[in-house]
């Protein structure tokens, strides 16, 4: 069912329009009596189409359109008004309206035509041909990009396939250019299927059900997600994608672009699930003051019950891959004794694996606070910062990861993984020359067979 907001200051017209549009049971209408009210509604809700009167008090239809488009809102707008002057139609269309329709001089208003325009506006937004943003502009936009990137038109045909994505996919541009039917997915998934670029207007839940871990999503803007895939040769890899819808100056959807990066080494342990449920929040864990003052918690600590819960959590996630159950066990351990750094650390590992990076980071920071010189905890914190930096393309996280891994190599000078991680982060920061030293150090440690692995507390319970 299509959702439509109708904005008109005449209550009678609002009522008649709502009845007429909802008669076929294909359209749901929200009547609104002023532009100010409509703008307030749009802060909390979105619609497939807005039907807007031209001659509104305080903020007229044109001013409303200017405000709407300045906010980046590209919802299709139909000016439905009794004002029939030519300049009104031109002003409406030039300021981002999709259609202009006169109500008519009698009560028999053209609702059949309005319904047709509503459906056409929706179809045009998601499947229409480009207007204003030409194929060459999209082509140049993608080919000037240094990232591995491609673009498709609203019909799913490849508009551009740049050199970087040729190298990543092993597929030359002439093989896929102007072709559709999901041909662009084959180099990445080994078969033709929908990719993130085809889901730019999907809900987060729908994207997750397609086995993507959603990192961020903006309304009518880019969506960033990570997924696992299988190459045509059967090799598995993990892909980071950023898909962005492109609109012309009239707000019409004309193309979608997608950046793809191979992040297999960074996200080898990430769990990408079809269903996403809420994870326990830190608020469910007792505070230090509450725990210290609890007699039962004191006795439980003496009896070692916190370690029993920790062992249960370790087994749940290490052997059963039950990360949610493990977090619950760790939370019970923390309720008994909140000063066990390895419990906070392993709790963070589970949350990170489930994709809850913000809560994972809080857990790791608490673990570091309790044991600032623990190499295992510092390493896990560094790995989390690295992954957040790569996913969010945020250099601050990557720089923090570099400093954290350097703390690890100060404690374990021959830890090959930490030297290698520093090199990876520096390369992500475009400091390739500097990264060579750290990659070389990791390689030498391996050749000399002097690697000192990170000691894992959980191994004592497995």
Short mmCIF file of C-alpha atoms in Angstrom, two decimals:
data_model
loop_
_atom_site.label_atom_id
_atom_site.label_comp_id
_atom_site.label_asym_id
_atom_site.label_seq_id
_atom_site.Cartn_x
_atom_site.Cartn_y
_atom_site.Cartn_z
CA UNK A 1 0.00 0.00 0.00
CA UNK A 2 1.28 3.47 -0.93
CA UNK A 3 1.48 6.09 1.80
CA UNK A 4 0.49 9.64 0.79
CA UNK A 5 0.44 12.86 2.77
CA UNK A 6 -2.09 15.41 1.47
CA UNK A 7 -1.47 19.03 2.51
CA UNK A 8 -4.34 21.48 2.04
CA UNK A 9 -5.81 24.24 4.23
CA UNK A 10 -9.39 23.49 3.10
CA UNK A 11 -10.88 20.80 5.42
CA UNK A 12 -13.56 19.87 2.87
CA UNK A 13 -10.98 19.25 0.14
CA UNK A 14 -8.86 17.22 2.55
CA UNK A 15 -11.82 15.01 3.39
CA UNK A 16 -12.92 14.48 -0.21
CA UNK A 17 -9.35 13.82 -1.40
CA UNK A 18 -8.76 11.26 1.33
CA UNK A 19 -12.01 9.42 0.56
CA UNK A 20 -11.33 9.39 -3.17
CA UNK A 21 -7.74 8.17 -2.92
CA UNK A 22 -8.44 5.49 -0.33
CA UNK A 23 -11.46 4.12 -2.19
CA UNK A 24 -9.40 1.55 -4.11
CA UNK A 25 -7.66 0.36 -0.89
CA UNK A 26 -4.24 0.80 -2.52
CA UNK A 27 -3.40 4.18 -0.99
CA UNK A 28 -3.25 5.27 2.65
CA UNK A 29 -3.71 9.03 3.17
CA UNK A 30 -2.61 11.28 6.03
CA UNK A 31 -4.44 14.63 5.76
CA UNK A 32 -2.48 17.68 6.98
CA UNK A 33 -3.82 21.24 7.07
CA UNK A 34 -0.62 23.35 6.86
CA UNK A 35 2.95 23.31 5.61
CA UNK A 36 4.33 23.77 9.12
CA UNK A 37 2.43 20.74 10.34
CA UNK A 38 3.63 18.76 7.30
CA UNK A 39 7.29 19.63 7.98
CA UNK A 40 6.88 18.52 11.59
CA UNK A 41 5.34 15.23 10.48
CA UNK A 42 8.21 14.61 8.05
CA UNK A 43 10.72 14.79 10.90
CA UNK A 44 9.26 11.55 12.24
CA UNK A 45 7.64 9.85 9.24
CA UNK A 46 8.23 9.31 5.54
CA UNK A 47 5.78 8.91 2.65
CA UNK A 48 5.81 7.53 -0.86
CA UNK A 49 4.27 10.74 -2.25
CA UNK A 50 3.24 14.18 -0.98
CA UNK A 51 0.18 15.84 -2.56
CA UNK A 52 0.54 19.55 -1.93
CA UNK A 53 -1.71 22.57 -2.39
CA UNK A 54 0.02 25.52 -4.07
CA UNK A 55 -1.77 28.37 -2.30
CA UNK A 56 -1.16 27.68 1.41
CA UNK A 57 -1.02 30.30 4.19
CA UNK A 58 2.31 31.24 5.87
CA UNK A 59 4.44 28.80 3.85
CA UNK A 60 3.10 28.30 0.33
CA UNK A 61 3.68 25.24 -1.81
CA UNK A 62 6.81 26.58 -3.51
CA UNK A 63 8.46 27.58 -0.24
CA UNK A 64 7.56 24.19 1.20
CA UNK A 65 9.25 22.52 -1.78
CA UNK A 66 12.40 24.62 -1.34
CA UNK A 67 12.61 23.70 2.34
CA UNK A 68 11.98 20.03 1.58
CA UNK A 69 14.63 19.77 -1.13
CA UNK A 70 17.18 21.79 0.88
CA UNK A 71 16.93 19.10 3.57
CA UNK A 72 17.80 16.44 0.99
CA UNK A 73 14.28 14.99 1.05
CA UNK A 74 13.49 13.68 -2.43
CA UNK A 75 9.98 12.39 -1.75
CA UNK A 76 7.91 12.81 -4.94
CA UNK A 77 5.62 15.87 -4.72
CA UNK A 78 2.46 16.52 -6.73
CA UNK A 79 1.15 20.07 -6.72
CA UNK A 80 -2.64 19.65 -6.63
CA UNK A 81 -4.18 23.09 -6.72
CA UNK A 82 -6.86 25.38 -8.02
CA UNK A 83 -4.23 27.89 -9.14
CA UNK A 84 -4.07 27.47 -12.91
CA UNK A 85 -1.59 30.13 -13.97
CA UNK A 86 1.27 28.97 -16.18
CA UNK A 87 3.95 30.54 -13.98
CA UNK A 88 2.68 28.51 -11.02
CA UNK A 89 3.28 25.22 -12.86
CA UNK A 90 6.72 26.31 -14.03
CA UNK A 91 7.70 27.48 -10.54
CA UNK A 92 6.49 24.22 -9.03
CA UNK A 93 8.36 21.99 -11.47
CA UNK A 94 11.55 24.08 -11.38
CA UNK A 95 11.63 23.78 -7.59
CA UNK A 96 11.41 20.01 -7.50
CA UNK A 97 7.73 19.09 -7.98
CA UNK A 98 7.20 15.91 -9.96
CA UNK A 99 3.73 16.80 -11.33
CA UNK A 100 1.32 19.74 -11.42
CA UNK A 101 -2.42 19.06 -11.48
CA UNK A 102 -5.36 21.46 -11.39
CA UNK A 103 -8.29 20.61 -9.17
CA UNK A 104 -10.85 21.91 -11.63
CA UNK A 105 -13.58 24.48 -11.34
CA UNK A 106 -16.28 22.16 -10.03
CA UNK A 107 -16.55 19.56 -7.31
CA UNK A 108 -15.78 16.77 -9.77
CA UNK A 109 -12.01 16.98 -9.21
CA UNK A 110 -9.72 14.74 -11.33
CA UNK A 111 -8.95 12.10 -8.71
CA UNK A 112 -8.44 9.39 -11.33
CA UNK A 113 -5.65 11.47 -12.83
CA UNK A 114 -4.25 12.17 -9.35
CA UNK A 115 -4.12 8.44 -8.59
CA UNK A 116 -2.33 7.83 -11.89
CA UNK A 117 0.22 10.55 -11.06
CA UNK A 118 0.83 9.09 -7.60
CA UNK A 119 1.60 5.67 -9.05
CA UNK A 120 3.70 7.15 -11.83
CA UNK A 121 5.67 9.29 -9.35
CA UNK A 122 6.53 6.20 -7.32
CA UNK A 123 7.47 4.18 -10.41
CA UNK A 124 9.53 7.06 -11.77
CA UNK A 125 11.40 7.41 -8.51
CA UNK A 126 12.45 3.79 -8.28
CA UNK A 127 12.52 2.68 -11.92
CA UNK A 128 12.37 5.76 -14.10
CA UNK A 129 14.85 6.91 -16.68
CA UNK A 130 17.44 9.52 -15.83
CA UNK A 131 16.41 13.13 -16.29
CA UNK A 132 18.88 15.92 -15.68
CA UNK A 133 21.72 13.67 -14.51
CA UNK A 134 23.11 12.22 -17.73
CA UNK A 135 24.77 8.90 -18.29
CA UNK A 136 28.07 10.67 -18.90
CA UNK A 137 27.95 12.43 -15.54
CA UNK A 138 27.45 9.11 -13.75
CA UNK A 139 30.14 7.50 -15.90
CA UNK A 140 32.65 10.24 -15.07
CA UNK A 141 31.71 10.21 -11.38
CA UNK A 142 32.50 6.50 -11.09
CA UNK A 143 35.60 6.47 -13.28
CA UNK A 144 37.22 9.35 -11.44
CA UNK A 145 36.83 7.44 -8.17
CA UNK A 146 39.92 5.73 -6.74
CA UNK A 147 37.71 3.20 -4.94
CA UNK A 148 36.47 0.01 -6.59
CA UNK A 149 33.09 1.30 -7.70
CA UNK A 150 30.33 0.71 -10.23
CA UNK A 151 26.92 2.16 -11.01
CA UNK A 152 23.64 0.84 -12.40
CA UNK A 153 20.64 2.63 -13.85
CA UNK A 154 17.11 2.25 -12.40
CA UNK A 155 16.55 -0.76 -14.65
CA UNK A 156 19.58 -2.54 -13.23
CA UNK A 157 21.88 -2.08 -16.23
CA UNK A 158 25.55 -1.31 -15.58
CA UNK A 159 26.32 2.34 -16.35
CA UNK A 160 29.94 2.40 -15.20
CA UNK A 161 32.55 -0.11 -14.01
CA UNK A 162 35.83 1.57 -13.09
CA UNK A 163 39.40 0.33 -13.26
CA UNK A 164 39.66 -0.36 -9.52
CA UNK A 165 36.64 -2.67 -9.60
CA UNK A 166 38.07 -4.38 -12.68
CA UNK A 167 41.10 -5.25 -10.56
CA UNK A 168 39.03 -6.35 -7.56
CA UNK A 169 36.59 -8.46 -9.56
CA UNK A 170 38.86 -9.64 -12.36
CA UNK A 171 36.14 -8.65 -14.82
CA UNK A 172 36.80 -6.01 -17.53
CA UNK A 173 34.25 -3.26 -17.98
CA UNK A 174 33.30 -4.31 -21.51
CA UNK A 175 32.06 -7.65 -20.15
CA UNK A 176 29.37 -6.06 -17.95
CA UNK A 177 28.71 -2.59 -19.43
CA UNK A 178 25.08 -1.99 -20.38
CA UNK A 179 24.13 -5.43 -19.09
CA UNK A 180 21.52 -6.16 -16.43
CA UNK A 181 19.90 -9.16 -14.75
CA UNK A 182 22.34 -8.87 -11.82
CA UNK A 183 25.35 -9.76 -14.01
CA UNK A 184 27.46 -7.48 -11.79
CA UNK A 185 26.96 -9.81 -8.81
CA UNK A 186 28.64 -12.85 -10.40
CA UNK A 187 32.29 -11.81 -9.74
CA UNK A 188 31.49 -11.28 -6.05
CA UNK A 189 28.90 -13.96 -5.23
CA UNK A 190 29.57 -16.57 -7.90
CA UNK A 191 25.99 -16.20 -9.13
CA UNK A 192 23.47 -13.59 -10.19
CA UNK A 193 21.57 -12.17 -7.23
CA UNK A 194 20.56 -8.90 -5.63
CA UNK A 195 23.38 -6.94 -4.03
CA UNK A 196 23.39 -4.00 -1.64
CA UNK A 197 23.21 -1.64 -4.62
CA UNK A 198 19.77 -3.11 -5.38
CA UNK A 199 18.61 -2.49 -1.80
CA UNK A 200 19.28 1.23 -1.36
CA UNK A 201 15.59 1.85 -0.66
CA UNK A 202 15.06 -1.29 1.43
CA UNK A 203 14.53 -1.14 5.19
CA UNK A 204 17.39 -2.13 7.51
CA UNK A 205 15.51 -5.30 8.49
CA UNK A 206 15.12 -6.32 4.86
CA UNK A 207 18.84 -5.75 4.22
CA UNK A 208 19.75 -7.81 7.29
CA UNK A 209 17.51 -10.64 6.13
CA UNK A 210 19.55 -10.67 2.93
CA UNK A 211 22.53 -11.56 5.15
CA UNK A 212 24.15 -8.15 5.41
CA UNK A 213 25.41 -6.61 8.63
CA UNK A 214 24.18 -3.03 8.37
CA UNK A 215 26.68 -0.46 9.63
CA UNK A 216 24.73 2.70 8.84
CA UNK A 217 21.83 3.80 6.70
CA UNK A 218 20.54 7.26 5.85
CA UNK A 219 17.07 7.94 4.54
CA UNK A 220 17.36 8.31 0.75
CA UNK A 221 21.11 8.30 1.25
CA UNK A 222 24.01 5.84 1.44
CA UNK A 223 23.80 2.49 3.19
CA UNK A 224 26.98 0.81 4.44
CA UNK A 225 27.02 -2.91 5.17
CA UNK A 226 29.27 -5.96 5.37
CA UNK A 227 28.47 -9.40 3.96
CA UNK A 228 30.09 -12.72 3.28
CA UNK A 229 30.22 -14.03 -0.27
CA UNK A 230 31.67 -16.83 -2.33
CA UNK A 231 33.75 -16.15 -5.43
CA UNK A 232 33.16 -18.07 -8.66
CA UNK A 233 36.11 -20.34 -7.73
CA UNK A 234 34.42 -21.23 -4.42
CA UNK A 235 36.68 -19.09 -2.22
CA UNK A 236 34.88 -17.24 0.56
CA UNK A 237 35.53 -13.58 1.25
CA UNK A 238 34.03 -10.73 3.27
CA UNK A 239 32.94 -7.60 1.42
CA UNK A 240 32.38 -4.07 2.70
CA UNK A 241 29.94 -2.14 0.54
CA UNK A 242 28.65 1.41 0.41
CA UNK A 243 25.65 1.81 -1.89
CA UNK A 244 24.28 5.27 -2.69
CA UNK A 245 21.20 6.32 -4.66
CA UNK A 246 21.77 9.19 -7.11
CA UNK A 247 19.10 11.76 -7.90
CA UNK A 248 18.84 14.51 -10.47
CA UNK A 249 18.14 18.15 -9.67
CA UNK A 250 14.42 17.39 -9.70
CA UNK A 251 14.83 14.78 -7.01
CA UNK A 252 14.23 11.82 -9.31
CA UNK A 253 16.18 8.61 -8.79
CA UNK A 254 18.44 8.09 -11.81
CA UNK A 255 21.16 5.65 -10.73
CA UNK A 256 22.79 3.84 -7.84
CA UNK A 257 26.52 3.58 -7.14
CA UNK A 258 28.36 1.03 -5.05
CA UNK A 259 31.87 0.98 -3.58
CA UNK A 260 33.21 -2.49 -2.71
CA UNK A 261 36.21 -3.41 -0.58
CA UNK A 262 37.67 -6.80 0.33
CA UNK A 263 37.84 -6.82 4.16
CA UNK A 264 38.23 -10.56 4.65
CA UNK A 265 41.29 -10.28 6.89
CA UNK A 266 39.67 -7.62 9.04
CA UNK A 267 36.25 -9.25 9.48
CA UNK A 268 37.06 -12.96 9.47
CA UNK A 269 35.22 -13.55 12.77
CA UNK A 270 32.14 -11.39 12.24
CA UNK A 271 28.82 -13.21 12.55
CA UNK A 272 26.35 -12.13 9.85
CA UNK A 273 22.89 -13.38 10.75
CA UNK A 274 19.54 -13.32 8.99
CA UNK A 275 17.60 -12.30 12.09
CA UNK A 276 18.66 -9.50 14.39
CA UNK A 277 17.37 -9.24 17.91
CA UNK A 278 18.25 -6.87 20.67
CA UNK A 279 21.37 -7.51 22.69
CA UNK A 280 21.72 -6.93 26.41
CA UNK A 281 22.60 -3.35 27.15
CA UNK A 282 25.14 -2.26 29.77
CA UNK A 283 22.24 -1.00 31.87
CA UNK A 284 21.33 -4.63 32.61
CA UNK A 285 24.70 -5.10 34.30
CA UNK A 286 24.86 -4.10 37.94
CA UNK A 287 26.97 -1.05 38.77
CA UNK A 288 30.07 -1.31 40.94
CA UNK A 289 28.38 0.37 43.87
CA UNK A 290 25.37 -1.94 43.76
CA UNK A 291 27.57 -5.02 43.57
CA UNK A 292 29.92 -3.94 46.31
CA UNK A 293 26.99 -3.43 48.63
CA UNK A 294 25.39 -6.79 47.95
CA UNK A 295 25.97 -9.48 50.55
CA UNK A 296 24.89 -12.26 48.23
CA UNK A 297 27.35 -11.07 45.55
CA UNK A 298 30.15 -11.11 48.12
CA UNK A 299 29.34 -14.72 49.05
CA UNK A 300 29.03 -15.67 45.38
CA UNK A 301 32.49 -14.24 44.75
CA UNK A 302 33.93 -16.29 47.59
CA UNK A 303 32.27 -19.40 46.15
CA UNK A 304 33.67 -18.64 42.71
CA UNK A 305 30.26 -18.37 41.05
CA UNK A 306 31.43 -15.56 38.77
CA UNK A 307 34.03 -17.89 37.27
CA UNK A 308 31.37 -20.56 36.79
CA UNK A 309 29.32 -18.09 34.72
CA UNK A 310 32.43 -17.00 32.83
CA UNK A 311 33.25 -20.61 31.95
CA UNK A 312 29.68 -21.14 30.75
CA UNK A 313 29.92 -18.04 28.55
CA UNK A 314 33.28 -19.16 27.10
CA UNK A 315 31.85 -22.54 26.14
CA UNK A 316 28.70 -21.01 24.69
CA UNK A 317 30.53 -18.79 22.23
CA UNK A 318 33.69 -20.81 21.57
CA UNK A 319 32.04 -24.17 21.01
CA UNK A 320 28.34 -23.56 20.40
CA UNK A 321 28.72 -20.18 18.66
CA UNK A 322 25.84 -18.97 20.85
CA UNK A 323 26.98 -15.36 21.24
CA UNK A 324 23.78 -14.02 22.77
CA UNK A 325 23.73 -16.77 25.38
CA UNK A 326 27.38 -16.08 26.13
CA UNK A 327 26.73 -12.37 26.69
CA UNK A 328 23.95 -13.26 29.13
CA UNK A 329 26.33 -15.57 31.03
CA UNK A 330 29.01 -12.85 31.12
CA UNK A 331 26.44 -10.36 32.40
CA UNK A 332 25.60 -12.74 35.24
CA UNK A 333 29.30 -13.01 36.06
CA UNK A 334 29.62 -9.22 36.08
CA UNK A 335 26.64 -8.91 38.42
CA UNK A 336 28.55 -11.08 40.88
CA UNK A 337 31.95 -9.48 40.35
CA UNK A 338 32.30 -6.44 38.05
CA UNK A 339 36.09 -6.34 38.41
CA UNK A 340 37.01 -9.30 36.21
CA UNK A 341 38.68 -7.82 33.11
CA UNK A 342 38.63 -11.05 31.07
CA UNK A 343 34.83 -11.25 31.49
CA UNK A 344 34.41 -7.73 30.08
CA UNK A 345 36.89 -8.62 27.33
CA UNK A 346 35.11 -11.77 26.17
CA UNK A 347 31.75 -10.02 26.48
CA UNK A 348 33.12 -7.42 24.05
CA UNK A 349 34.27 -10.15 21.64
CA UNK A 350 30.74 -11.58 21.52
CA UNK A 351 29.10 -8.18 21.04
CA UNK A 352 31.56 -7.33 18.27
CA UNK A 353 30.90 -10.64 16.54
CA UNK A 354 27.16 -9.88 16.70
CA UNK A 355 27.79 -6.51 15.06
CA UNK A 356 27.12 -4.33 18.13
CA UNK A 357 30.36 -2.38 17.89
CA UNK A 358 29.43 0.54 20.13
CA UNK A 359 28.59 -1.71 23.08
CA UNK A 360 31.59 -3.92 22.34
CA UNK A 361 33.89 -0.89 22.50
CA UNK A 362 32.46 0.09 25.88
CA UNK A 363 33.08 -3.42 27.17
CA UNK A 364 36.69 -3.48 25.94
CA UNK A 365 37.41 -0.05 27.42
CA UNK A 366 36.13 -1.26 30.79
CA UNK A 367 38.42 -4.30 30.50
CA UNK A 368 41.42 -2.08 29.68
CA UNK A 369 40.56 0.14 32.64
CA UNK A 370 40.73 -2.91 34.91
CA UNK A 371 43.86 -4.41 33.29
CA UNK A 372 45.76 -1.75 31.30
CA UNK A 373 48.81 -3.98 30.82
CA UNK A 374 47.02 -7.06 29.50
CA UNK A 375 48.16 -7.83 25.95
CA UNK A 376 45.08 -9.90 25.08
CA UNK A 377 42.67 -7.15 26.06
CA UNK A 378 44.68 -4.46 24.28
CA UNK A 379 44.80 -6.57 21.13
CA UNK A 380 41.01 -7.10 21.13
CA UNK A 381 40.48 -3.37 21.67
CA UNK A 382 42.82 -2.60 18.77
CA UNK A 383 41.03 -5.05 16.50
CA UNK A 384 37.69 -3.47 17.36
CA UNK A 385 38.98 0.04 16.64
CA UNK A 386 40.44 -1.21 13.34
CA UNK A 387 37.14 -2.73 12.25
CA UNK A 388 35.16 0.38 13.22
CA UNK A 389 37.62 2.54 11.31
CA UNK A 390 37.32 0.42 8.17
CA UNK A 391 33.53 0.16 8.33
CA UNK A 392 32.89 3.81 9.04
CA UNK A 393 35.86 5.08 6.99
CA UNK A 394 36.90 6.97 10.11
CA UNK A 395 40.62 7.68 10.44
CA UNK A 396 40.35 8.50 14.14
CA UNK A 397 39.46 4.89 14.93
CA UNK A 398 42.29 3.64 12.71
CA UNK A 399 44.82 5.95 14.36
CA UNK A 400 43.65 4.78 17.79
CA UNK A 401 44.02 1.18 16.61
CA UNK A 402 47.63 1.83 15.56
CA UNK A 403 48.49 3.22 19.00
CA UNK A 404 46.76 0.31 20.72
CA UNK A 405 48.59 -2.34 18.68
CA UNK A 406 51.87 -0.51 19.41
CA UNK A 407 51.13 -0.99 23.12
CA UNK A 408 50.77 -4.71 22.41
CA UNK A 409 54.15 -4.97 20.65
CA UNK A 410 55.73 -3.11 23.57
CA UNK A 411 54.47 -5.94 25.78
CA UNK A 412 55.08 -8.72 23.23
CA UNK A 413 57.82 -7.56 20.81
CA UNK A 414 57.55 -10.73 18.72
CA UNK A 415 53.80 -10.84 18.32
CA UNK A 416 53.47 -11.18 14.55
CA UNK A 417 49.74 -10.40 14.40
CA UNK A 418 50.12 -7.00 16.08
CA UNK A 419 52.93 -5.89 13.74
CA UNK A 420 50.80 -6.99 10.79
CA UNK A 421 47.73 -5.15 12.15
CA UNK A 422 49.70 -1.91 12.45
CA UNK A 423 50.69 -2.28 8.80
CA UNK A 424 47.07 -2.88 7.76
CA UNK A 425 45.84 0.20 9.64
CA UNK A 426 48.58 2.41 8.22
CA UNK A 427 47.75 1.20 4.72
CA UNK A 428 44.08 2.08 5.33
CA UNK A 429 45.30 5.53 6.42
CA UNK A 430 47.07 5.88 3.03
CA UNK A 431 50.47 5.65 4.74
CA UNK A 432 51.66 2.81 2.53
CA UNK A 433 55.37 3.55 2.75
CA UNK A 434 55.25 3.55 6.54
CA UNK A 435 53.21 0.35 6.57
CA UNK A 436 55.98 -1.55 4.72
CA UNK A 437 58.21 -1.48 7.81
CA UNK A 438 55.53 -3.14 9.97
CA UNK A 439 54.60 -5.72 7.31
CA UNK A 440 58.31 -6.50 6.97
CA UNK A 441 58.68 -6.92 10.71
CA UNK A 442 55.72 -9.35 10.77
CA UNK A 443 57.22 -11.30 7.85
CA UNK A 444 60.63 -11.54 9.56
CA UNK A 445 59.09 -12.85 12.79
CA UNK A 446 57.32 -15.55 10.79
CA UNK A 447 60.48 -16.48 8.88
CA UNK A 448 62.51 -16.63 12.09
CA UNK A 449 59.74 -18.68 13.73
CA UNK A 450 59.84 -16.39 16.77
CA UNK A 451 56.15 -15.50 16.91
CA UNK A 452 54.80 -14.94 20.42
CA UNK A 453 51.03 -15.54 20.27
CA UNK A 454 48.57 -13.55 22.34
CA UNK A 455 47.79 -15.53 25.54
CA UNK A 456 44.05 -16.20 25.79
CA UNK A 457 42.39 -16.45 29.19
CA UNK A 458 39.51 -18.45 27.76
CA UNK A 459 41.85 -21.28 26.76
CA UNK A 460 42.06 -22.24 30.43
CA UNK A 461 38.38 -23.20 30.32
CA UNK A 462 38.25 -25.04 27.00
#
